[in-house]
XYZ file of C-alpha atoms in Angstrom:
665
model
C 36.621 35.309 105.338
C 40.957 36.215 104.764
C 42.516 37.689 108.314
C 44.825 40.985 109.297
C 47.967 40.134 110.330
C 50.290 42.876 111.352
C 54.320 42.531 109.963
C 56.190 44.915 112.361
C 59.984 45.503 110.857
C 60.622 43.933 107.161
C 64.227 43.219 105.871
C 65.418 39.806 106.466
C 62.663 38.382 109.066
C 59.477 40.377 107.993
C 59.967 40.405 104.173
C 60.846 36.434 104.713
C 57.281 35.991 106.687
C 54.788 38.759 104.321
C 56.291 36.895 101.090
C 55.154 33.246 102.339
C 52.060 34.019 103.859
C 50.918 35.323 100.773
C 51.804 31.948 98.873
C 49.830 30.140 101.567
C 47.193 32.400 101.718
C 45.494 35.192 99.123
C 42.102 35.849 101.353
C 44.366 37.481 104.311
C 44.876 41.483 104.593
C 48.958 41.410 105.088
C 49.953 44.794 106.410
C 53.499 45.601 106.966
C 54.800 48.640 108.763
C 58.512 49.707 108.686
C 60.212 52.657 110.707
C 62.617 53.664 107.736
C 61.866 54.236 103.694
C 63.532 50.907 102.872
C 61.641 47.707 103.237
C 64.059 44.929 101.851
C 67.505 45.363 101.799
C 71.024 43.479 102.118
C 72.423 44.853 104.946
C 75.177 42.201 105.023
C 75.760 44.236 101.921
C 76.469 47.926 103.069
C 79.932 47.679 104.432
C 80.906 46.661 100.606
C 79.142 49.257 99.199
C 81.507 51.769 101.234
C 84.104 50.046 100.503
C 83.464 50.234 96.248
C 83.016 46.483 95.993
C 79.305 47.060 95.212
C 79.983 50.112 92.738
C 76.035 50.694 92.736
C 73.427 51.110 95.372
C 70.356 49.573 93.505
C 71.987 46.972 93.847
C 71.189 46.787 97.281
C 67.681 46.710 97.088
C 66.039 43.342 97.331
C 62.416 44.170 96.768
C 60.696 47.738 97.010
C 57.781 48.627 98.417
C 56.017 49.121 95.342
C 57.169 45.935 94.205
C 56.231 44.215 97.111
C 53.212 45.344 96.780
C 52.623 44.876 93.284
C 53.817 41.139 93.398
C 52.166 40.659 96.788
C 49.418 42.766 97.301
C 50.570 43.880 100.643
C 49.988 46.571 102.674
C 53.702 48.232 102.340
C 53.593 51.642 104.711
C 57.116 52.849 105.216
C 58.013 55.830 107.056
C 55.862 55.052 109.665
C 56.869 53.823 113.132
C 54.234 51.586 115.315
C 54.505 53.105 119.082
C 51.811 50.197 120.999
C 50.046 47.785 120.512
C 47.039 47.037 122.395
C 46.615 43.432 123.415
C 43.261 44.024 124.372
C 41.884 45.414 121.558
C 44.161 43.683 119.169
C 44.387 47.136 117.886
C 48.393 48.822 116.231
C 48.825 51.934 117.171
C 50.839 53.690 114.936
C 52.692 56.995 113.411
C 53.854 59.011 110.694
C 57.583 60.099 111.144
C 57.225 62.153 108.751
C 54.097 64.389 109.267
C 53.562 62.823 112.898
C 50.164 61.945 111.846
C 48.580 59.385 113.841
C 46.591 56.123 113.723
C 45.264 52.649 114.422
C 45.429 49.327 113.079
C 42.948 46.029 114.121
C 45.220 43.179 113.794
C 44.573 39.167 114.356
C 47.904 37.710 114.275
C 51.096 39.762 114.811
C 54.875 39.288 113.012
C 57.065 41.041 115.234
C 60.150 41.547 113.281
C 62.520 45.037 114.952
C 65.571 43.848 114.486
C 68.522 44.532 116.644
C 70.470 47.951 117.237
C 73.752 49.335 117.570
C 74.965 49.472 121.169
C 76.096 53.251 122.584
C 78.360 53.140 125.299
C 78.790 55.770 127.698
C 81.815 57.628 127.120
C 82.581 61.367 128.050
C 82.517 63.407 124.631
C 80.435 60.596 122.554
C 77.802 62.791 121.651
C 80.171 66.003 120.830
C 81.584 63.378 118.101
C 81.061 64.801 114.328
C 82.736 62.129 112.877
C 81.907 58.981 114.553
C 79.113 56.713 112.749
C 77.329 53.263 113.180
C 76.693 51.184 110.555
C 73.102 49.635 110.877
C 70.936 50.069 107.660
C 70.570 51.911 104.501
C 70.926 56.002 105.413
C 73.657 55.032 107.697
C 75.442 53.547 104.451
C 75.128 56.616 102.746
C 76.100 58.589 105.434
C 79.148 57.292 106.228
C 80.254 56.764 102.334
C 79.484 60.325 101.676
C 81.915 61.328 104.437
C 84.569 59.483 103.138
C 83.760 60.207 99.626
C 83.555 64.234 100.864
C 85.754 64.596 103.594
C 88.562 62.260 102.330
C 89.773 60.821 105.647
C 92.828 60.036 106.438
C 92.475 57.707 109.235
C 89.647 55.453 110.557
C 89.312 53.696 113.807
C 86.687 50.792 113.971
C 86.620 50.138 117.642
C 85.004 46.344 118.111
C 86.694 43.899 116.465
C 83.621 41.966 115.527
C 82.030 41.342 111.534
C 80.656 44.569 111.240
C 84.025 45.704 112.392
C 86.321 44.025 110.682
C 84.695 44.569 107.371
C 84.709 47.959 108.027
C 88.221 47.938 108.620
C 88.866 46.102 105.811
C 86.818 48.731 103.171
C 88.228 51.202 104.464
C 91.564 50.170 103.822
C 90.335 49.011 100.266
C 89.216 53.237 100.460
C 93.099 53.816 101.089
C 92.718 54.894 104.983
C 95.273 53.751 107.059
C 93.043 51.861 110.243
C 93.409 50.911 113.875
C 90.543 48.086 115.204
C 90.445 49.105 118.511
C 88.873 45.881 121.114
C 88.758 45.513 124.589
C 89.157 41.689 124.180
C 91.755 39.595 123.733
C 90.715 38.337 120.393
C 89.292 39.607 117.251
C 85.566 37.593 116.385
C 84.499 36.115 119.327
C 83.468 33.207 117.810
C 86.517 31.852 117.072
C 88.762 30.193 119.710
C 92.172 33.237 120.319
C 94.687 30.313 118.312
C 92.028 30.502 115.342
C 91.554 34.200 115.867
C 95.009 35.470 116.436
C 95.309 33.811 112.506
C 92.851 36.821 111.378
C 94.626 39.401 113.355
C 98.170 38.720 111.859
C 96.095 38.722 108.187
C 95.102 42.694 109.610
C 98.180 43.670 110.378
C 99.692 42.032 107.094
C 97.383 44.402 105.054
C 98.125 47.086 107.324
C 95.839 47.802 109.715
C 96.730 48.090 113.268
C 94.901 45.952 116.057
C 95.090 47.560 120.046
C 93.489 44.297 121.888
C 92.491 44.899 125.395
C 91.947 48.416 124.331
C 89.382 51.349 125.476
C 88.205 54.394 124.593
C 88.238 56.251 127.459
C 87.065 59.539 126.206
C 86.107 61.475 122.942
C 88.517 64.805 122.607
C 87.920 67.593 120.024
C 85.086 66.529 118.373
C 85.982 62.931 117.922
C 89.341 63.905 116.371
C 91.281 62.652 119.262
C 90.612 59.718 121.366
C 91.663 59.302 125.415
C 92.859 55.640 125.337
C 91.931 53.545 128.520
C 95.709 52.677 128.579
C 96.676 56.313 128.547
C 97.212 57.057 125.423
C 95.963 59.286 122.570
C 94.799 58.827 119.133
C 94.089 61.376 116.383
C 91.873 59.950 114.124
C 89.575 61.549 111.517
C 86.411 58.571 110.862
C 85.436 56.242 114.035
C 83.218 53.146 113.043
C 81.367 52.219 116.035
C 80.682 48.379 116.077
C 80.914 46.608 119.615
C 77.743 44.769 119.049
C 74.404 45.376 118.750
C 71.225 44.970 121.729
C 67.271 44.474 120.226
C 65.110 46.417 120.305
C 62.718 45.107 122.584
C 60.727 49.043 123.422
C 57.451 47.910 121.790
C 57.843 44.545 123.302
C 58.827 45.503 126.773
C 55.755 48.245 126.153
C 53.150 45.343 126.222
C 54.055 42.969 128.545
C 55.771 40.285 126.439
C 58.505 38.531 128.115
C 61.881 38.916 127.682
C 65.154 37.167 128.300
C 68.744 36.939 127.142
C 70.387 39.717 127.618
C 66.635 41.703 126.763
C 66.035 39.584 123.584
C 62.346 38.614 123.365
C 60.838 35.188 124.797
C 59.639 33.186 122.137
C 58.560 29.244 121.885
C 59.735 26.547 119.655
C 56.683 27.882 117.390
C 58.073 31.555 117.570
C 55.386 32.304 119.295
C 55.851 35.341 122.320
C 54.124 35.019 125.549
C 50.854 36.296 123.853
C 50.003 33.633 121.271
C 48.507 35.843 118.845
C 51.969 37.299 118.322
C 55.149 35.981 117.310
C 58.892 37.625 116.748
C 61.517 36.655 114.576
C 65.618 38.045 113.774
C 67.682 39.364 115.593
C 65.749 40.748 118.547
C 64.211 37.210 119.447
C 65.733 34.922 122.566
C 66.811 31.594 120.703
C 68.606 28.799 122.306
C 72.078 26.684 121.633
C 70.840 23.600 119.350
C 74.111 21.314 120.740
C 73.349 22.712 124.815
C 69.979 24.490 124.786
C 70.823 27.731 126.503
C 69.717 30.943 126.244
C 71.428 32.670 123.462
C 71.338 35.362 120.628
C 72.329 35.162 117.259
C 71.802 38.097 115.225
C 72.792 36.367 111.576
C 70.600 36.510 108.418
C 70.110 32.764 108.518
C 67.852 32.379 110.969
C 65.813 35.693 109.983
C 64.895 34.467 107.388
C 64.580 31.125 108.636
C 62.327 32.273 111.141
C 60.006 34.617 108.857
C 59.299 31.270 106.863
C 58.269 29.287 110.246
C 56.308 32.241 111.519
C 54.025 31.689 108.233
C 53.819 27.699 108.477
C 52.664 27.798 111.755
C 49.988 30.654 110.991
C 48.780 28.129 108.065
C 48.281 24.675 110.062
C 51.611 23.357 109.808
C 53.839 21.838 112.473
C 56.526 23.640 112.603
C 59.545 23.499 115.064
C 62.688 25.573 115.837
C 65.275 24.169 117.453
C 67.413 26.730 118.254
C 71.198 28.032 116.786
C 74.597 26.537 115.479
C 75.523 30.056 114.902
C 76.925 29.081 111.392
C 78.421 32.389 110.224
C 81.437 33.200 107.615
C 83.602 36.576 107.175
C 85.995 37.708 104.328
C 89.056 39.859 106.020
C 90.796 40.520 102.723
C 92.028 37.444 101.218
C 91.519 35.650 104.295
C 88.190 33.779 104.973
C 87.329 32.514 108.312
C 83.999 30.703 109.498
C 83.018 28.777 112.298
C 79.671 26.325 113.270
C 78.392 25.210 116.629
C 80.315 26.015 119.642
C 83.468 26.516 120.262
C 86.514 25.629 123.368
C 85.757 28.342 125.390
C 81.639 27.857 125.290
C 82.811 24.278 126.300
C 85.111 24.995 129.142
C 82.446 27.566 130.915
C 79.603 24.592 130.180
C 81.687 21.723 131.833
C 81.621 20.207 128.210
C 83.620 17.476 128.268
C 85.255 17.270 124.354
C 88.350 16.831 122.736
C 90.050 18.908 119.917
C 91.476 18.659 116.665
C 93.351 20.921 114.455
C 94.830 20.364 111.424
C 96.293 21.967 108.342
C 95.522 20.593 104.763
C 95.381 22.072 101.734
C 91.945 23.827 100.306
C 93.083 21.572 96.824
C 95.536 19.504 95.347
C 98.907 20.850 95.964
C 100.299 20.295 92.714
C 97.138 22.223 91.025
C 97.827 25.570 90.576
C 96.312 27.908 93.657
C 96.431 25.322 96.290
C 96.701 27.159 99.948
C 96.258 25.440 103.532
C 93.624 25.761 105.526
C 93.417 25.448 109.252
C 90.755 23.855 110.850
C 90.328 22.956 114.983
C 86.949 20.152 115.425
C 85.628 20.048 119.137
C 83.877 16.862 119.862
C 82.929 14.541 122.694
C 85.438 11.717 123.030
C 82.928 9.026 124.404
C 79.810 9.533 121.661
C 82.078 11.120 119.117
C 79.157 13.876 118.728
C 80.278 16.600 116.988
C 79.821 20.060 119.358
C 81.799 22.720 116.325
C 84.234 23.413 114.252
C 86.449 26.318 113.384
C 88.751 27.667 109.838
C 90.638 30.090 108.803
C 92.211 30.174 105.121
C 92.036 31.780 101.729
C 89.873 29.140 99.949
C 87.994 26.472 100.722
C 86.870 27.707 104.094
C 83.409 27.597 103.847
C 82.096 24.932 102.139
C 84.080 22.684 104.707
C 82.665 24.785 107.769
C 79.171 23.898 105.707
C 79.931 20.273 105.371
C 80.430 20.159 109.034
C 76.912 21.917 110.216
C 74.958 19.944 108.138
C 76.624 17.003 109.666
C 75.763 18.527 113.090
C 72.297 19.280 112.028
C 71.982 15.565 110.660
C 73.701 13.982 113.874
C 76.600 12.587 112.003
C 79.160 12.153 113.967
C 83.491 12.505 113.995
C 83.361 8.691 112.729
C 81.247 9.429 109.842
C 83.096 13.017 108.605
C 85.775 10.123 107.307
C 83.267 8.176 106.304
C 81.436 11.581 103.967
C 81.928 11.149 99.633
C 82.439 14.312 99.054
C 82.801 15.748 95.152
C 87.068 15.860 94.342
C 89.415 17.118 91.538
C 92.344 18.676 92.175
C 91.141 21.836 91.176
C 88.706 21.356 93.547
C 89.713 19.433 96.425
C 92.185 16.421 97.377
C 91.554 13.019 97.720
C 91.327 13.172 101.368
C 89.190 16.158 102.138
C 90.028 18.159 104.906
C 86.397 16.861 106.087
C 87.612 13.405 105.867
C 90.850 14.397 107.779
C 89.793 16.135 110.919
C 87.613 13.012 111.009
C 89.960 10.368 110.568
C 92.488 13.084 113.170
C 89.360 12.449 115.818
C 88.728 8.561 115.008
C 92.300 8.670 116.378
C 91.661 9.942 119.381
C 88.543 8.266 120.167
C 90.220 4.602 119.352
C 92.931 5.042 121.700
C 95.716 5.532 118.739
C 96.891 8.563 120.242
C 96.931 11.484 123.057
C 97.254 15.185 122.540
C 98.254 17.767 124.121
C 96.684 21.715 123.167
C 98.847 24.260 122.462
C 98.483 25.797 126.227
C 99.573 22.836 127.603
C 103.156 22.637 126.068
C 104.753 25.162 127.931
C 103.857 24.765 131.298
C 104.165 20.646 129.975
C 108.113 21.561 129.697
C 108.695 23.514 132.683
C 106.865 20.761 134.592
C 110.064 18.506 133.598
C 108.486 16.997 130.726
C 110.723 16.336 127.403
C 109.373 17.253 123.803
C 111.211 15.944 121.429
C 111.093 17.683 117.995
C 110.260 15.633 115.135
C 110.806 17.560 111.571
C 113.525 17.964 109.577
C 116.770 20.201 110.714
C 116.157 22.985 108.194
C 112.633 23.788 109.531
C 114.280 24.853 112.984
C 114.867 27.987 111.423
C 111.590 29.390 111.203
C 111.632 28.921 115.137
C 111.201 25.632 118.018
C 109.401 25.080 120.994
C 111.719 26.013 123.380
C 113.189 23.299 125.116
C 112.881 20.565 122.740
C 114.849 18.076 121.989
C 115.764 17.352 118.471
C 115.071 13.977 116.583
C 114.362 13.921 113.120
C 111.392 11.345 112.675
C 113.882 9.513 109.911
C 116.665 8.821 112.609
C 113.655 8.703 115.351
C 114.135 4.243 116.060
C 118.300 4.385 115.903
C 117.829 6.826 118.563
C 115.915 5.300 121.509
C 118.047 5.135 123.803
C 118.464 9.183 124.764
C 114.635 9.128 125.323
C 114.144 7.886 129.297
C 111.466 5.642 130.080
C 109.830 6.633 132.822
C 108.621 10.427 131.613
C 105.766 11.445 129.713
C 106.764 12.460 126.227
C 105.262 15.228 123.770
C 106.367 14.588 120.317
C 105.905 17.611 117.749
C 106.231 18.606 114.062
C 105.239 20.703 111.881
C 101.127 20.513 111.380
C 100.833 17.131 113.339
C 101.304 14.391 110.966
C 104.305 13.302 111.498
C 104.412 14.189 115.235
C 101.267 11.414 115.393
C 103.184 8.901 113.645
C 106.274 9.416 115.853
C 103.226 9.436 118.960
C 102.406 5.571 117.228
C 106.096 4.856 117.296
C 107.368 5.550 120.583
C 103.820 4.285 121.878
C 104.610 0.556 120.525
C 108.166 0.796 122.382
C 106.453 1.818 125.208
C 106.385 5.163 125.957
C 104.006 7.365 127.083
C 103.995 10.061 124.523
C 101.631 13.095 123.641
C 101.271 14.566 120.236
C 101.012 18.434 119.834
C 97.783 19.206 118.202
C 98.561 20.466 114.967
C 102.219 20.800 115.612
C 104.168 23.847 115.756
C 101.797 25.544 113.072
C 99.365 26.000 116.061
C 101.693 26.467 119.145
C 104.082 29.095 117.499
C 100.416 31.112 116.444
C 99.983 32.285 120.372
C 103.059 31.638 121.349
C 104.367 34.970 119.511
C 101.519 37.067 120.378
C 103.175 38.880 123.280
C 106.914 39.374 120.546
C 107.404 42.465 119.439
C 107.968 41.307 116.237
C 104.520 42.037 114.904
C 103.740 42.470 111.422
C 104.435 46.068 109.972
C 100.571 47.990 111.006
C 98.543 50.904 109.601
C 99.852 54.322 111.432
C 100.494 57.895 109.516
C 103.993 56.654 108.509
C 102.548 54.581 106.344
C 101.760 56.846 103.438
C 106.185 57.104 102.673
C 106.620 53.791 102.669
C 104.189 51.053 100.775
C 104.993 48.859 98.003
C 102.600 48.292 94.633
C 99.749 47.242 96.913
C 99.390 50.080 99.329
C 100.405 47.750 101.916
C 103.015 48.919 104.534
C 107.173 47.399 103.727
C 109.053 46.589 105.928
C 112.864 47.542 104.214
C 116.053 46.463 105.760
C 118.833 47.883 106.732
C 120.245 50.067 103.361
C 122.597 47.494 101.096
C 125.486 49.473 99.225
C 126.758 47.726 96.530
C 125.662 46.959 92.677
C 121.253 47.001 91.637
C 120.512 43.692 90.752
C 117.601 42.054 90.038
C 115.995 39.881 92.617
C 116.009 36.402 91.657
C 112.072 34.966 91.583
C 110.727 32.119 93.622
C 107.190 30.742 92.694
C 106.361 29.516 95.653
C 102.166 29.118 95.859
C 100.419 25.702 96.263
C 103.191 24.430 98.594
C 101.521 23.911 102.228
C 104.418 24.863 105.253
C 107.050 24.081 106.012
C 107.849 23.956 101.829
C 107.895 28.105 101.187
C 110.333 28.047 103.264
C 112.603 24.984 102.712
C 112.748 26.174 98.713
C 113.690 29.887 100.528
C 116.417 28.611 101.661
C 117.776 26.330 99.090
C 117.766 29.214 97.453
C 119.750 31.612 99.877
C 122.000 28.861 99.487
C 122.495 29.107 96.787
C 123.149 32.063 96.475
C 125.618 35.467 96.692
C 125.995 37.801 99.201
C 123.385 41.147 98.397
C 121.250 39.173 95.904
C 117.966 39.514 96.620
C 114.864 36.963 95.997
C 111.375 37.460 96.134
C 109.338 35.484 96.780
C 105.590 34.587 96.302
C 103.477 32.546 98.484
C 99.559 31.401 98.859
C 100.451 30.802 102.613
C 100.183 33.408 104.343
C 101.587 31.938 107.387
C 104.831 32.088 105.054
C 104.618 35.804 106.572
C 105.752 35.356 109.814
C 108.081 32.140 108.735
C 109.969 34.035 106.497
C 110.207 36.601 109.066
C 111.613 34.755 111.998
C 113.289 32.250 109.230
C 115.475 35.908 108.256
C 115.902 36.682 112.041
C 117.923 32.948 112.965
C 119.659 33.043 110.011
C 120.957 37.315 109.539
C 119.486 37.670 106.055
C 117.841 40.689 104.965
C 113.892 41.351 104.977
C 113.776 43.787 102.974
C 110.002 43.901 102.324
C 106.678 41.834 103.317
C 103.441 42.731 101.962
C 100.183 41.579 100.116
C 100.238 41.710 96.706
C 97.292 40.506 94.354
C 96.078 38.002 97.431
C 99.645 36.988 97.477
C 102.700 36.819 100.062
C 105.571 38.269 98.686
C 108.502 38.803 100.525
C 111.985 39.983 99.243
C 115.196 38.591 101.360
C 118.516 39.792 100.402
C 121.613 37.553 101.906
C 124.026 39.302 104.257
C 127.351 38.623 104.950
C 125.797 36.414 108.003
C 123.303 34.609 106.354
C 126.324 33.692 104.664
C 128.390 32.112 106.998
C 124.992 30.829 108.999
C 123.827 28.545 106.022
C 127.195 26.964 104.519
């Protein structure tokens, strides 16, 4: 005789459990309760429907209640809320949300899949705001899209700089709105470390999104159209998206006497059973453990919910299963940039007091000579004694997801950093390089483990110099025009052997190049001549990202004034001073596929050959070029006429000035 299995909540976890249970056993009676109207929909696709990337609403539905009934013979009861679990009598009490009619359902086993709900802070005026929305489900999506379609707001404020916040910011910007992100933290995307998140922040600004960090909303006024900021300022807005995080839907579990844990999440064992063995729980509502270090956490991501739903069904049918924790592997698209991570970040390792080393590399997504190559900024964290991989992060326009997926697989398979260098990955020029970025990360980490090089992190550089340390920049002279580490001494790598008399033997030396490779060569050379040397990890490219964070030279940001100055891509232009002279078409320079400092070197050569007043239009696939060209123009005195993004590439127009002519002589 079959069992009565009740599933409370659909979408990823509940629907996966239901389908797997039926494939295991045709005799069980499976009843699914869903408080909403939809049991299986693509909640990760909701922002893209609002933004217009997904055109058809019906594509968001993975399965309909009728489809589940017909295919799996499951009793699906939508618009039905479970209000009580009587564990002694093994009864589920429910209520029809439309009619209020109540009923009871006996059970043998229960799967709780209630999910998580948006966090709503207690802010004065919030409840009176008529333009404020959260995004969790299809009804939320319909309301937001209708508001944008019918009210035609010009400005949106997104409160929260996490996954949902950034995806909504991008999609509202794609709809033509000016967008401001407000976040109380010091960075966007907290799974990333700050120097990696900073790349995303720069890219959001490059696409016209205004970003206010270390900022909050103190009060809502005028029904949400005016926001009083914690810093004292006032922001006018037409639309507010609240996306500051989620909290587990734990009311039913709490009322039923089930044990709760981290941040109120439902406690489960390795078999995903709650404190009542007859009740399982999956998805965003449960407490999981960190796969590397075992501490309690919450991971509100789709993969875990789907996997847990399947495992629960297996365990209910006698299989020996164990859910051993989460790495939190995640990826996000922000305009033309992708950011991804897996495992522990540096902030977590510092909090745990775990010994670790970090390496930063900036390889190309594929062979540079094949069109379309773009740089990837990668960070790898590992145990310097054992080589255990703790985590990795990557940001770039292409190839980011597959590199993080490979490293996530390596962590799951208990491979160390030395094995990363030994993984044989597919190669052809359109897809990778003969030494894949994953291999390169393994090589660099192995060099540290082998004692071939000691490194200095970006956040250690300034203190090192201020305490009397000597920093040698081994880049070529023209590269310095895009910026230098303050106080560094310039000795090009090619001249280093012949100028060692200039380097003190009695002090520790730091060497720096653009991305770390030439610095490593210089460090090896100096070490073998008896110097104590550290290489600045990731080179000037990593250092400069954070060194410029508090500068006043941020890229243009979205505001109401943006409507008056936009280029063809809808991105605000940065316009230099007016030049009075004959109109000439700009010279075109294609720097796509070149890695930093390649584009700047090409710009230097082209502008040097131009006449005063002539313009150069540069296109690059390296989004870091936006920062470089701004610094280069500031250094050389040439005018940056415009800077923006067009067709997922950086486009800059530079006009040669008399000051620039004299500088470049």
